[in-house]
Amino acid sequence: MIRLEHVSKSYPHRREPALKGVSLQIAPGEFVYLTGPSGAGKTTLLRLLYGAEMPSKGRVVVGGTDMSRLAPRHLPLLRRRLGLVFQDFRLMHRRSVFENVALSLEVAGTDRRTVERRVGEVLEQVKLSHLAQAPADTLSGGEQQRVALARALAPGPDLILADEPTGNLDPSNALAMMRLLVGDYVGGATVLVATHDPTLLSLVRGGRVVHLERGRLEESS
Amino acid sequence: MRRRGVMGRALRQMGEDLWLQGVAISTLAVALAIMGAYLALCLNLNQAAGRLLPGPTLLVVTDPQVRPEQGRELASELARLPGVASAGYVDQQEAMIRFRRQLGPQADLLDDLETNPLPNAIELVLSPDLASPPELAAHIKNMAGVSDVVTGRPWLQRLERALRAGGELAVALGILLFLAVVLVTSNTVRLAVHVRRRELELMALVGAGGGYMRGPFLVEAVLQGLAAAGLASLLLWGLFALLAAPDALPWGLRLGRILAFPALLPAALGGLAVVSGLMGGFLGVGRSLHPREVL
């Protein structure tokens, strides 16, 4: 599903590269934790995977697509196969929960009936059906992150990339969020969760752990 | 829950930032009003020039032995030539009357003339689309009964050349003004894109294509342009009405006698607003919606 071959990423005004010769392979359906302290390069690695950055060296292949050869106009098609979850939720604050979740389907031109059915299903899964019409900015942090997850799940993605998804949540909400990510809800998708918090690994066991330290990769288990 | 099309999404995003709409529409209205005032001025000047100039003419001088009836027949014959709009026979008496009228108070100077020196002639008004007036003049000169062909008066030709140059300058200035309106539109769109930056980045992250993101901004730019065109037309109509009022200007000046509000101006401004909205919209959105440029 994901293949990184000797990937390095440098920025013009940074002396040290953010990633140094990273090679990684993740099979379809795998659940992988990407750990490491702040500044280790986790977010950079995820940005390479969803095409917000291009590698300085090496090759990034996502779902069989070589990101270096992907024309910008085809990038939206790739992103529709991904589910992205961020620490800061990234919701449209003035829009309702329903509209936020429906967005990932509407951009792909999904018809109205399918949007309504699918949004209803995923809101049921994340237990937010009763808040469908509530404006996103009136929800708690935990609820907002569940909306973000519902939005990521709605199109039935092949790959879910979560960047510090529990970073702004209290322990009970963090546990609930992780259970959603490892549960059946993701529908067999590959899941890559980036976190700097080692306690998260003990919350939900069973995933492969890949550790990043100062831009270099170490596989833990 | 109703799914919104591009128009619905554009109207919604317009409704969410009313202050931005106010700023954009009033800025565009000022730009379009300047453009409209310029257009109105050009149209009025063009009409005035049309009244001043009779169009391209030729004066055909007949041979002295050609009698008035033959001259009128020749005029009918000339009127049937391709490229001739009309032909009128002017005998030497009529020519003298016109000459006296032109001289005005100095017409007494002609009293001492023992004979009328002016020839019988035929005045030809040529079609504006005539390809080659000199060729027509050469052809007429070879016709029986024609003594000479006078191809327009030099001062009139100079005036025509000056008006043509003025027209070209007016078109160039008009294009510059239009580009300024496009620039103003693109800047208002850029402002709208900036205000909604986070939302647009989010759309890009979930896989929105360029059309999905651009569409509402283009519709918004066109709607703003149309609203601004209406406002600008209203402003100009008011301005023209004010200037045409009897006591609007000092010394009894009445601009209403020479300037009129062109009836087609609102439609012209509306058309310009739509084109500038589309152009400015494309320019304003530009690379700011590039899918790789997300937070």
Short mmCIF file of C-alpha atoms in Angstrom, two decimals:
data_model
loop_
_atom_site.label_atom_id
_atom_site.label_comp_id
_atom_site.label_asym_id
_atom_site.label_seq_id
_atom_site.Cartn_x
_atom_site.Cartn_y
_atom_site.Cartn_z
CA MET A 1 0.00 0.00 0.00
CA ILE A 2 2.85 2.36 0.94
CA ARG A 3 6.43 2.14 -0.23
CA LEU A 4 9.17 4.61 0.61
CA GLU A 5 12.56 4.03 -1.02
CA HIS A 6 15.55 5.94 0.40
CA VAL A 7 13.44 9.03 0.91
CA SER A 8 15.09 12.24 2.08
CA LYS A 9 13.44 15.59 2.56
CA SER A 10 15.30 18.85 3.07
CA TYR A 11 13.98 22.39 3.49
CA PRO A 12 15.86 25.45 2.21
CA HIS A 13 16.20 27.18 5.58
CA ARG A 14 16.89 24.12 7.71
CA ARG A 15 20.41 22.79 8.18
CA GLU A 16 19.35 19.22 9.00
CA PRO A 17 17.13 17.27 6.61
CA ALA A 18 13.70 16.40 8.03
CA LEU A 19 14.01 12.85 6.67
CA LYS A 20 17.23 10.99 5.89
CA GLY A 21 17.16 7.95 3.60
CA VAL A 22 13.90 6.54 4.93
CA SER A 23 12.77 3.21 3.48
CA LEU A 24 9.47 1.72 4.58
CA GLN A 25 6.90 -0.71 3.26
CA ILE A 26 3.35 -1.06 4.59
CA ALA A 27 1.08 -3.80 3.29
CA PRO A 28 -2.64 -3.32 2.56
CA GLY A 29 -4.79 -3.64 5.71
CA GLU A 30 -1.84 -3.16 8.08
CA PHE A 31 -2.13 -0.98 11.20
CA VAL A 32 1.09 0.95 11.85
CA TYR A 33 2.10 3.37 14.57
CA LEU A 34 4.64 5.96 13.50
CA THR A 35 6.26 7.14 16.72
CA GLY A 36 8.98 9.60 17.59
CA PRO A 37 9.50 12.84 19.47
CA SER A 38 8.29 16.19 18.17
CA GLY A 39 10.42 17.27 15.22
CA ALA A 40 11.44 13.70 14.32
CA GLY A 41 9.87 14.03 10.84
CA LYS A 42 6.54 12.21 11.35
CA THR A 43 4.39 15.00 9.91
CA THR A 44 6.81 15.42 6.98
CA LEU A 45 6.51 11.73 6.21
CA LEU A 46 2.70 11.92 6.26
CA ARG A 47 2.74 15.06 4.07
CA LEU A 48 4.81 13.13 1.52
CA LEU A 49 2.15 10.42 1.54
CA TYR A 50 -0.77 12.74 0.83
CA GLY A 51 1.13 14.80 -1.69
CA ALA A 52 1.53 18.07 0.19
CA GLU A 53 5.31 17.70 -0.19
CA MET A 54 7.62 16.12 -2.72
CA PRO A 55 10.71 14.19 -1.59
CA SER A 56 14.12 15.77 -2.16
CA LYS A 57 15.49 12.30 -2.90
CA GLY A 58 14.06 8.81 -3.21
CA ARG A 59 10.66 7.50 -4.21
CA VAL A 60 7.26 7.56 -2.52
CA VAL A 61 4.63 5.14 -3.81
CA VAL A 62 1.07 5.25 -2.43
CA GLY A 63 -1.48 2.71 -3.60
CA GLY A 64 0.65 1.95 -6.65
CA THR A 65 1.03 5.62 -7.58
CA ASP A 66 4.51 7.13 -7.73
CA MET A 67 3.97 10.52 -6.09
CA SER A 68 6.87 12.12 -7.99
CA ARG A 69 5.21 11.28 -11.30
CA LEU A 70 1.71 12.28 -10.26
CA ALA A 71 0.51 15.40 -12.08
CA PRO A 72 -1.02 18.00 -9.73
CA ARG A 73 -4.37 17.70 -11.52
CA HIS A 74 -4.52 14.00 -10.59
CA LEU A 75 -3.66 14.58 -6.93
CA PRO A 76 -7.34 15.10 -5.91
CA LEU A 77 -8.18 11.65 -7.32
CA LEU A 78 -5.52 10.07 -5.11
CA ARG A 79 -6.64 12.03 -2.05
CA ARG A 80 -10.20 10.73 -2.47
CA ARG A 81 -8.77 7.28 -1.71
CA LEU A 82 -7.19 8.57 1.51
CA GLY A 83 -8.74 9.43 4.86
CA LEU A 84 -6.87 12.17 6.71
CA VAL A 85 -7.19 12.94 10.41
CA PHE A 86 -5.27 15.80 12.05
CA GLN A 87 -4.52 16.87 15.59
CA ASP A 88 -6.37 20.18 15.10
CA PHE A 89 -9.44 18.42 13.56
CA ARG A 90 -9.61 20.79 10.55
CA LEU A 91 -13.35 21.18 10.44
CA MET A 92 -15.42 23.86 8.75
CA HIS A 93 -16.51 25.59 11.92
CA ARG A 94 -19.57 27.39 10.60
CA ARG A 95 -20.93 24.22 8.97
CA SER A 96 -22.95 21.46 10.56
CA VAL A 97 -21.56 18.04 11.48
CA PHE A 98 -23.46 16.57 8.53
CA GLU A 99 -21.97 19.08 6.06
CA ASN A 100 -18.46 18.47 7.38
CA VAL A 101 -18.75 14.73 6.91
CA ALA A 102 -20.55 15.07 3.56
CA LEU A 103 -17.72 17.22 2.16
CA SER A 104 -15.42 14.26 1.46
CA LEU A 105 -18.21 12.66 -0.62
CA GLU A 106 -19.44 15.81 -2.35
CA VAL A 107 -16.02 16.74 -3.71
CA ALA A 108 -16.00 13.38 -5.50
CA GLY A 109 -19.39 14.12 -7.10
CA THR A 110 -21.29 11.48 -5.09
CA ASP A 111 -25.05 11.68 -5.60
CA ARG A 112 -27.29 13.16 -2.90
CA ARG A 113 -28.96 9.92 -1.78
CA THR A 114 -25.62 8.12 -1.36
CA VAL A 115 -24.22 11.09 0.56
CA GLU A 116 -27.18 11.08 2.95
CA ARG A 117 -27.02 7.32 3.47
CA ARG A 118 -23.26 7.13 3.90
CA VAL A 119 -23.02 10.16 6.23
CA GLY A 120 -25.80 8.63 8.36
CA GLU A 121 -23.85 5.36 8.58
CA VAL A 122 -20.53 6.87 9.63
CA LEU A 123 -22.15 9.24 12.12
CA GLU A 124 -23.80 6.17 13.63
CA GLN A 125 -20.38 4.48 13.85
CA VAL A 126 -18.78 7.41 15.66
CA LYS A 127 -21.94 7.85 17.79
CA LEU A 128 -22.73 11.39 16.64
CA SER A 129 -26.03 10.87 14.82
CA HIS A 130 -27.86 13.01 17.37
CA LEU A 131 -25.54 15.96 16.60
CA ALA A 132 -25.81 15.81 12.78
CA GLN A 133 -27.29 19.29 12.46
CA ALA A 134 -25.18 20.92 15.19
CA PRO A 135 -22.59 23.48 14.06
CA ALA A 136 -19.11 21.93 14.31
CA ASP A 137 -17.76 24.71 16.52
CA THR A 138 -20.30 23.95 19.27
CA LEU A 139 -18.90 20.44 19.84
CA SER A 140 -16.32 19.33 22.41
CA GLY A 141 -12.78 18.42 21.30
CA GLY A 142 -13.52 14.70 21.44
CA GLU A 143 -16.68 15.12 19.39
CA GLN A 144 -14.90 17.29 16.83
CA GLN A 145 -12.21 14.65 16.37
CA ARG A 146 -14.91 12.01 15.87
CA VAL A 147 -16.45 14.24 13.18
CA ALA A 148 -13.03 14.45 11.53
CA LEU A 149 -12.73 10.66 11.66
CA ALA A 150 -16.24 10.26 10.23
CA ARG A 151 -15.26 12.57 7.37
CA ALA A 152 -12.16 10.44 6.75
CA LEU A 153 -14.17 7.19 6.84
CA ALA A 154 -17.13 8.34 4.74
CA PRO A 155 -15.67 7.67 1.25
CA GLY A 156 -14.43 4.21 2.35
CA PRO A 157 -10.71 5.02 1.96
CA ASP A 158 -7.95 2.52 1.17
CA LEU A 159 -5.54 4.31 3.49
CA ILE A 160 -6.11 6.33 6.67
CA LEU A 161 -3.36 8.74 7.72
CA ALA A 162 -3.78 10.15 11.22
CA ASP A 163 -1.35 12.81 12.43
CA GLU A 164 -1.40 12.99 16.25
CA PRO A 165 -5.15 12.26 16.28
CA THR A 166 -5.30 12.21 20.08
CA GLY A 167 -2.98 15.18 20.65
CA ASN A 168 -5.80 17.50 21.75
CA LEU A 169 -7.92 14.90 23.56
CA ASP A 170 -8.19 13.83 27.18
CA PRO A 171 -7.27 10.14 27.98
CA SER A 172 -10.82 8.79 27.75
CA ASN A 173 -11.49 10.51 24.42
CA ALA A 174 -8.06 9.42 23.17
CA LEU A 175 -8.89 5.79 23.98
CA ALA A 176 -12.28 6.09 22.25
CA MET A 177 -10.65 7.57 19.17
CA MET A 178 -8.01 4.84 18.97
CA ARG A 179 -10.65 2.13 19.36
CA LEU A 180 -12.46 3.61 16.39
CA LEU A 181 -9.26 3.55 14.35
CA VAL A 182 -8.42 -0.08 15.07
CA GLY A 183 -11.99 -1.34 14.96
CA ASP A 184 -13.94 -2.82 12.10
CA TYR A 185 -15.14 0.66 11.18
CA VAL A 186 -12.14 1.34 8.98
CA GLY A 187 -13.33 -1.41 6.64
CA GLY A 188 -10.00 -3.12 6.07
CA ALA A 189 -8.16 0.10 5.22
CA THR A 190 -4.46 0.48 5.89
CA VAL A 191 -3.98 2.77 8.91
CA LEU A 192 -0.91 4.83 9.73
CA VAL A 193 -1.08 6.73 13.02
CA ALA A 194 1.67 9.22 13.82
CA THR A 195 2.10 9.99 17.51
CA HIS A 196 4.76 11.30 19.88
CA ASP A 197 2.89 9.80 22.85
CA PRO A 198 4.23 6.32 23.81
CA THR A 199 1.28 5.73 26.17
CA LEU A 200 -0.96 5.53 23.12
CA LEU A 201 0.70 2.23 22.14
CA SER A 202 -0.34 0.68 25.42
CA LEU A 203 -3.89 1.96 25.03
CA VAL A 204 -4.46 -0.09 21.93
CA ARG A 205 -2.18 -3.06 21.28
CA GLY A 206 -1.61 -5.04 18.15
CA GLY A 207 -0.13 -2.59 15.69
CA ARG A 208 3.28 -2.58 14.10
CA VAL A 209 5.45 0.23 15.48
CA VAL A 210 7.84 2.23 13.35
CA HIS A 211 10.01 4.78 15.16
CA LEU A 212 11.44 7.94 13.66
CA GLU A 213 14.36 9.66 15.38
CA ARG A 214 15.87 12.83 13.91
CA GLY A 215 14.71 11.91 10.43
CA ARG A 216 15.93 8.29 10.53
CA LEU A 217 13.71 5.24 10.75
CA GLU A 218 13.94 2.43 13.34
CA GLU A 219 11.49 -0.46 13.31
CA SER A 220 10.47 -1.49 16.86
CA SER A 221 8.12 -4.43 16.54
CA MET B 1 -30.16 17.81 3.81
CA ARG B 2 -29.97 19.58 0.46
CA ARG B 3 -26.80 19.17 -1.58
CA ARG B 4 -25.69 22.46 -3.08
CA GLY B 5 -24.61 23.09 -6.63
CA VAL B 6 -21.99 25.65 -7.58
CA MET B 7 -24.53 28.50 -7.53
CA GLY B 8 -25.83 27.46 -4.11
CA ARG B 9 -22.32 27.24 -2.70
CA ALA B 10 -21.43 30.64 -4.19
CA LEU B 11 -24.53 32.29 -2.70
CA ARG B 12 -23.85 30.67 0.63
CA GLN B 13 -20.25 31.82 0.81
CA MET B 14 -21.36 35.31 -0.24
CA GLY B 15 -23.95 35.35 2.54
CA GLU B 16 -21.37 34.30 5.11
CA ASP B 17 -19.18 37.37 4.51
CA LEU B 18 -21.49 40.27 3.86
CA TRP B 19 -18.90 42.90 4.73
CA LEU B 20 -16.59 41.41 2.11
CA GLN B 21 -19.41 41.58 -0.44
CA GLY B 22 -19.98 45.23 0.47
CA VAL B 23 -16.31 46.08 0.01
CA ALA B 24 -16.02 44.10 -3.25
CA ILE B 25 -19.22 45.44 -4.84
CA SER B 26 -18.56 49.08 -3.92
CA THR B 27 -14.94 48.89 -5.15
CA LEU B 28 -16.06 47.31 -8.42
CA ALA B 29 -18.92 49.81 -8.75
CA VAL B 30 -16.45 52.72 -8.60
CA ALA B 31 -14.19 51.06 -11.19
CA LEU B 32 -17.15 50.29 -13.47
CA ALA B 33 -18.56 53.80 -13.02
CA ILE B 34 -15.26 55.25 -14.24
CA MET B 35 -15.33 52.83 -17.17
CA GLY B 36 -18.99 53.69 -17.81
CA ALA B 37 -18.35 57.44 -17.73
CA TYR B 38 -15.58 56.93 -20.24
CA LEU B 39 -17.81 54.79 -22.48
CA ALA B 40 -20.62 57.35 -22.28
CA LEU B 41 -18.21 60.14 -23.19
CA CYS B 42 -16.86 58.16 -26.16
CA LEU B 43 -20.35 57.30 -27.41
CA ASN B 44 -21.49 60.92 -27.13
CA LEU B 45 -18.38 62.20 -28.90
CA ASN B 46 -18.82 59.60 -31.62
CA GLN B 47 -22.40 60.73 -32.18
CA ALA B 48 -21.29 64.36 -32.27
CA ALA B 49 -18.61 63.52 -34.83
CA GLY B 50 -21.23 61.67 -36.88
CA ARG B 51 -23.38 64.79 -36.94
CA LEU B 52 -20.40 66.97 -37.79
CA LEU B 53 -19.14 64.88 -40.68
CA PRO B 54 -21.46 64.07 -43.55
CA GLY B 55 -19.46 60.98 -44.43
CA PRO B 56 -17.19 60.52 -47.44
CA THR B 57 -18.25 62.72 -50.38
CA LEU B 58 -17.25 63.42 -53.97
CA LEU B 59 -18.06 66.53 -55.99
CA VAL B 60 -18.56 65.80 -59.72
CA VAL B 61 -18.21 68.96 -61.87
CA THR B 62 -20.18 68.69 -65.12
CA ASP B 63 -19.07 70.06 -68.51
CA PRO B 64 -20.36 73.63 -69.17
CA GLN B 65 -22.42 72.40 -72.15
CA VAL B 66 -24.34 69.85 -70.04
CA ARG B 67 -27.87 71.19 -69.50
CA PRO B 68 -29.63 70.89 -66.08
CA GLU B 69 -31.94 68.04 -67.32
CA GLN B 70 -28.89 66.11 -68.55
CA GLY B 71 -27.14 66.86 -65.28
CA ARG B 72 -30.07 65.40 -63.29
CA GLU B 73 -30.02 62.30 -65.53
CA LEU B 74 -26.28 61.95 -64.92
CA ALA B 75 -26.92 62.25 -61.16
CA SER B 76 -29.46 59.38 -61.39
CA GLU B 77 -26.92 57.34 -63.30
CA LEU B 78 -24.21 58.03 -60.70
CA ALA B 79 -26.57 57.14 -57.84
CA ARG B 80 -26.88 53.64 -59.31
CA LEU B 81 -23.11 53.04 -59.18
CA PRO B 82 -21.91 50.58 -56.54
CA GLY B 83 -20.47 52.43 -53.54
CA VAL B 84 -22.61 55.53 -54.03
CA ALA B 85 -25.16 56.14 -51.27
CA SER B 86 -26.84 59.16 -52.88
CA ALA B 87 -26.34 61.70 -55.63
CA GLY B 88 -27.84 65.20 -55.87
CA TYR B 89 -27.62 67.71 -58.74
CA VAL B 90 -26.64 71.21 -57.62
CA ASP B 91 -26.90 73.81 -60.41
CA GLN B 92 -24.76 76.95 -60.36
CA GLN B 93 -27.60 79.10 -58.91
CA GLU B 94 -28.10 76.73 -56.00
CA ALA B 95 -24.31 76.59 -55.51
CA MET B 96 -24.21 80.41 -55.36
CA ILE B 97 -27.02 80.48 -52.76
CA ARG B 98 -25.10 78.01 -50.60
CA PHE B 99 -21.88 80.00 -51.02
CA ARG B 100 -23.64 83.19 -49.93
CA ARG B 101 -25.04 81.38 -46.92
CA GLN B 102 -21.56 80.17 -45.96
CA LEU B 103 -20.09 83.67 -46.29
CA GLY B 104 -22.80 85.10 -44.03
CA PRO B 105 -22.23 88.86 -43.38
CA GLN B 106 -19.45 88.91 -46.00
CA ALA B 107 -21.84 87.72 -48.74
CA ASP B 108 -21.94 91.31 -50.09
CA LEU B 109 -18.51 90.67 -51.59
CA LEU B 110 -20.23 88.54 -54.24
CA ASP B 111 -22.49 91.39 -55.37
CA ASP B 112 -19.77 92.79 -57.65
CA LEU B 113 -19.53 89.57 -59.68
CA GLU B 114 -20.92 90.06 -63.20
CA THR B 115 -21.35 86.34 -63.87
CA ASN B 116 -21.75 83.31 -61.64
CA PRO B 117 -18.32 81.59 -61.72
CA LEU B 118 -19.52 78.41 -59.96
CA PRO B 119 -20.04 75.30 -62.11
CA ASN B 120 -23.00 72.94 -62.19
CA ALA B 121 -22.09 69.92 -60.12
CA ILE B 122 -23.34 66.67 -58.64
CA GLU B 123 -22.76 65.92 -54.94
CA LEU B 124 -22.14 62.24 -54.22
CA VAL B 125 -22.35 60.74 -50.73
CA LEU B 126 -20.35 57.50 -50.71
CA SER B 127 -21.14 54.34 -48.75
CA PRO B 128 -18.90 54.05 -45.67
CA ASP B 129 -17.93 50.50 -46.74
CA LEU B 130 -16.67 51.57 -50.17
CA ALA B 131 -13.30 49.89 -50.61
CA SER B 132 -11.55 52.40 -52.90
CA PRO B 133 -12.96 55.92 -53.37
CA PRO B 134 -10.03 56.96 -55.67
CA GLU B 135 -10.90 54.16 -58.12
CA LEU B 136 -14.52 55.27 -58.20
CA ALA B 137 -13.42 58.88 -58.74
CA ALA B 138 -11.19 57.82 -61.66
CA HIS B 139 -14.07 55.85 -63.19
CA ILE B 140 -16.48 58.81 -62.91
CA LYS B 141 -13.92 61.23 -64.37
CA ASN B 142 -13.92 59.18 -67.61
CA MET B 143 -17.70 59.35 -67.96
CA ALA B 144 -19.31 61.56 -70.63
CA GLY B 145 -20.35 65.02 -69.43
CA VAL B 146 -17.93 65.02 -66.47
CA SER B 147 -15.34 67.78 -66.40
CA ASP B 148 -13.69 67.11 -63.00
CA VAL B 149 -14.05 65.13 -59.80
CA VAL B 150 -13.13 66.81 -56.49
CA THR B 151 -12.25 64.12 -53.96
CA GLY B 152 -13.15 65.73 -50.65
CA ARG B 153 -11.98 68.86 -49.00
CA PRO B 154 -8.49 68.75 -47.43
CA TRP B 155 -9.61 70.13 -44.01
CA LEU B 156 -12.32 67.49 -43.87
CA GLN B 157 -9.81 64.76 -44.66
CA ARG B 158 -7.53 66.09 -41.90
CA LEU B 159 -10.45 66.15 -39.48
CA GLU B 160 -11.38 62.59 -40.45
CA ARG B 161 -7.79 61.46 -39.90
CA ALA B 162 -7.69 63.21 -36.52
CA LEU B 163 -11.00 61.60 -35.51
CA ARG B 164 -9.76 58.19 -36.61
CA ALA B 165 -6.57 58.63 -34.55
CA GLY B 166 -8.69 59.84 -31.63
CA GLY B 167 -10.87 56.75 -31.99
CA GLU B 168 -7.85 54.45 -31.89
CA LEU B 169 -6.55 56.26 -28.81
CA ALA B 170 -9.98 55.94 -27.20
CA VAL B 171 -10.00 52.17 -27.85
CA ALA B 172 -6.50 51.82 -26.35
CA LEU B 173 -7.53 53.81 -23.27
CA GLY B 174 -10.71 51.74 -23.02
CA ILE B 175 -8.67 48.52 -23.05
CA LEU B 176 -6.44 49.91 -20.30
CA LEU B 177 -9.47 50.85 -18.22
CA PHE B 178 -10.97 47.40 -18.77
CA LEU B 179 -7.70 45.77 -17.65
CA ALA B 180 -7.83 47.93 -14.53
CA VAL B 181 -11.36 46.63 -13.83
CA VAL B 182 -10.10 43.03 -14.33
CA LEU B 183 -7.27 43.76 -11.88
CA VAL B 184 -9.70 45.16 -9.30
CA THR B 185 -11.90 42.07 -9.74
CA SER B 186 -8.97 39.69 -9.39
CA ASN B 187 -7.90 41.47 -6.20
CA THR B 188 -11.35 41.18 -4.65
CA VAL B 189 -11.38 37.47 -5.55
CA ARG B 190 -7.91 37.10 -4.04
CA LEU B 191 -9.22 38.71 -0.87
CA ALA B 192 -12.15 36.27 -0.81
CA VAL B 193 -9.75 33.33 -1.34
CA HIS B 194 -7.57 34.59 1.51
CA VAL B 195 -10.54 34.88 3.88
CA ARG B 196 -11.54 31.28 3.09
CA ARG B 197 -8.02 29.91 2.94
CA ARG B 198 -8.43 27.26 5.67
CA GLU B 199 -11.68 26.00 4.22
CA LEU B 200 -10.15 25.72 0.76
CA GLU B 201 -7.12 23.87 2.08
CA LEU B 202 -9.44 21.46 3.80
CA MET B 203 -11.29 20.89 0.54
CA ALA B 204 -7.98 20.22 -1.22
CA LEU B 205 -7.04 17.71 1.48
CA VAL B 206 -10.23 15.68 1.02
CA GLY B 207 -9.72 15.58 -2.75
CA ALA B 208 -11.62 18.54 -4.15
CA GLY B 209 -10.64 19.28 -7.73
CA GLY B 210 -9.84 22.71 -9.12
CA GLY B 211 -13.32 23.13 -10.62
CA TYR B 212 -15.08 22.35 -7.34
CA MET B 213 -13.05 24.99 -5.52
CA ARG B 214 -12.88 27.60 -8.31
CA GLY B 215 -16.53 27.44 -9.39
CA PRO B 216 -18.06 29.37 -6.49
CA PHE B 217 -15.40 32.10 -6.74
CA LEU B 218 -16.07 32.61 -10.44
CA VAL B 219 -19.83 32.73 -9.85
CA GLU B 220 -19.25 35.10 -6.93
CA ALA B 221 -17.06 37.39 -9.07
CA VAL B 222 -19.69 37.47 -11.83
CA LEU B 223 -22.55 38.16 -9.39
CA GLN B 224 -20.53 40.89 -7.68
CA GLY B 225 -19.73 42.35 -11.10
CA LEU B 226 -23.40 42.40 -12.11
CA ALA B 227 -24.43 44.03 -8.83
CA ALA B 228 -21.61 46.57 -9.24
CA ALA B 229 -22.66 47.22 -12.87
CA GLY B 230 -26.21 47.98 -11.68
CA LEU B 231 -24.91 50.31 -9.00
CA ALA B 232 -22.51 52.03 -11.42
CA SER B 233 -25.32 52.51 -13.99
CA LEU B 234 -27.52 54.04 -11.31
CA LEU B 235 -24.70 56.37 -10.23
CA LEU B 236 -24.03 57.50 -13.81
CA TRP B 237 -27.71 57.95 -14.59
CA GLY B 238 -27.98 60.17 -11.51
CA LEU B 239 -24.87 62.10 -12.51
CA PHE B 240 -26.15 62.70 -16.06
CA ALA B 241 -29.56 63.77 -14.72
CA LEU B 242 -27.86 66.18 -12.33
CA LEU B 243 -25.65 67.71 -15.01
CA ALA B 244 -28.60 68.09 -17.37
CA ALA B 245 -30.57 70.08 -14.77
CA PRO B 246 -31.02 73.78 -15.70
CA ASP B 247 -29.14 75.15 -12.68
CA ALA B 248 -26.55 72.40 -12.39
CA LEU B 249 -23.67 74.35 -13.90
CA PRO B 250 -22.74 78.04 -13.78
CA TRP B 251 -23.06 80.51 -16.68
CA GLY B 252 -26.12 78.72 -18.02
CA LEU B 253 -24.12 75.74 -19.24
CA ARG B 254 -26.38 72.78 -20.05
CA LEU B 255 -24.39 69.59 -20.50
CA GLY B 256 -27.63 67.76 -21.25
CA ARG B 257 -27.60 69.37 -24.70
CA ILE B 258 -24.38 67.67 -25.71
CA LEU B 259 -24.22 64.66 -23.37
CA ALA B 260 -26.91 62.06 -22.96
CA PHE B 261 -27.03 58.88 -20.85
CA PRO B 262 -26.68 56.07 -23.44
CA ALA B 263 -29.59 53.64 -23.14
CA LEU B 264 -27.30 50.67 -23.79
CA LEU B 265 -24.80 51.65 -21.10
CA PRO B 266 -26.23 49.42 -18.31
CA ALA B 267 -26.18 46.41 -20.66
CA ALA B 268 -22.64 47.25 -21.80
CA LEU B 269 -21.47 47.57 -18.18
CA GLY B 270 -23.22 44.30 -17.32
CA GLY B 271 -21.44 42.54 -20.18
CA LEU B 272 -18.09 44.02 -19.16
CA ALA B 273 -18.75 42.98 -15.56
CA VAL B 274 -19.40 39.37 -16.61
CA VAL B 275 -16.25 39.18 -18.75
CA SER B 276 -14.09 40.94 -16.16
CA GLY B 277 -15.60 38.72 -13.45
CA LEU B 278 -14.60 35.57 -15.31
CA MET B 279 -11.14 36.89 -16.20
CA GLY B 280 -10.52 38.41 -12.77
CA GLY B 281 -11.90 35.27 -11.12
CA PHE B 282 -9.45 33.03 -12.98
CA LEU B 283 -6.54 35.38 -12.27
CA GLY B 284 -7.54 35.91 -8.63
CA VAL B 285 -7.90 32.24 -7.80
CA GLY B 286 -4.84 31.34 -9.85
CA ARG B 287 -2.21 29.27 -8.10
CA SER B 288 -3.59 29.97 -4.65
CA LEU B 289 -5.72 26.83 -5.03
CA HIS B 290 -2.86 24.59 -6.05
CA PRO B 291 -3.50 21.14 -4.49
CA ARG B 292 0.05 20.83 -3.14
CA GLU B 293 -0.17 24.13 -1.29
CA VAL B 294 -1.90 23.01 1.89
CA LEU B 295 -0.95 23.50 5.51
#
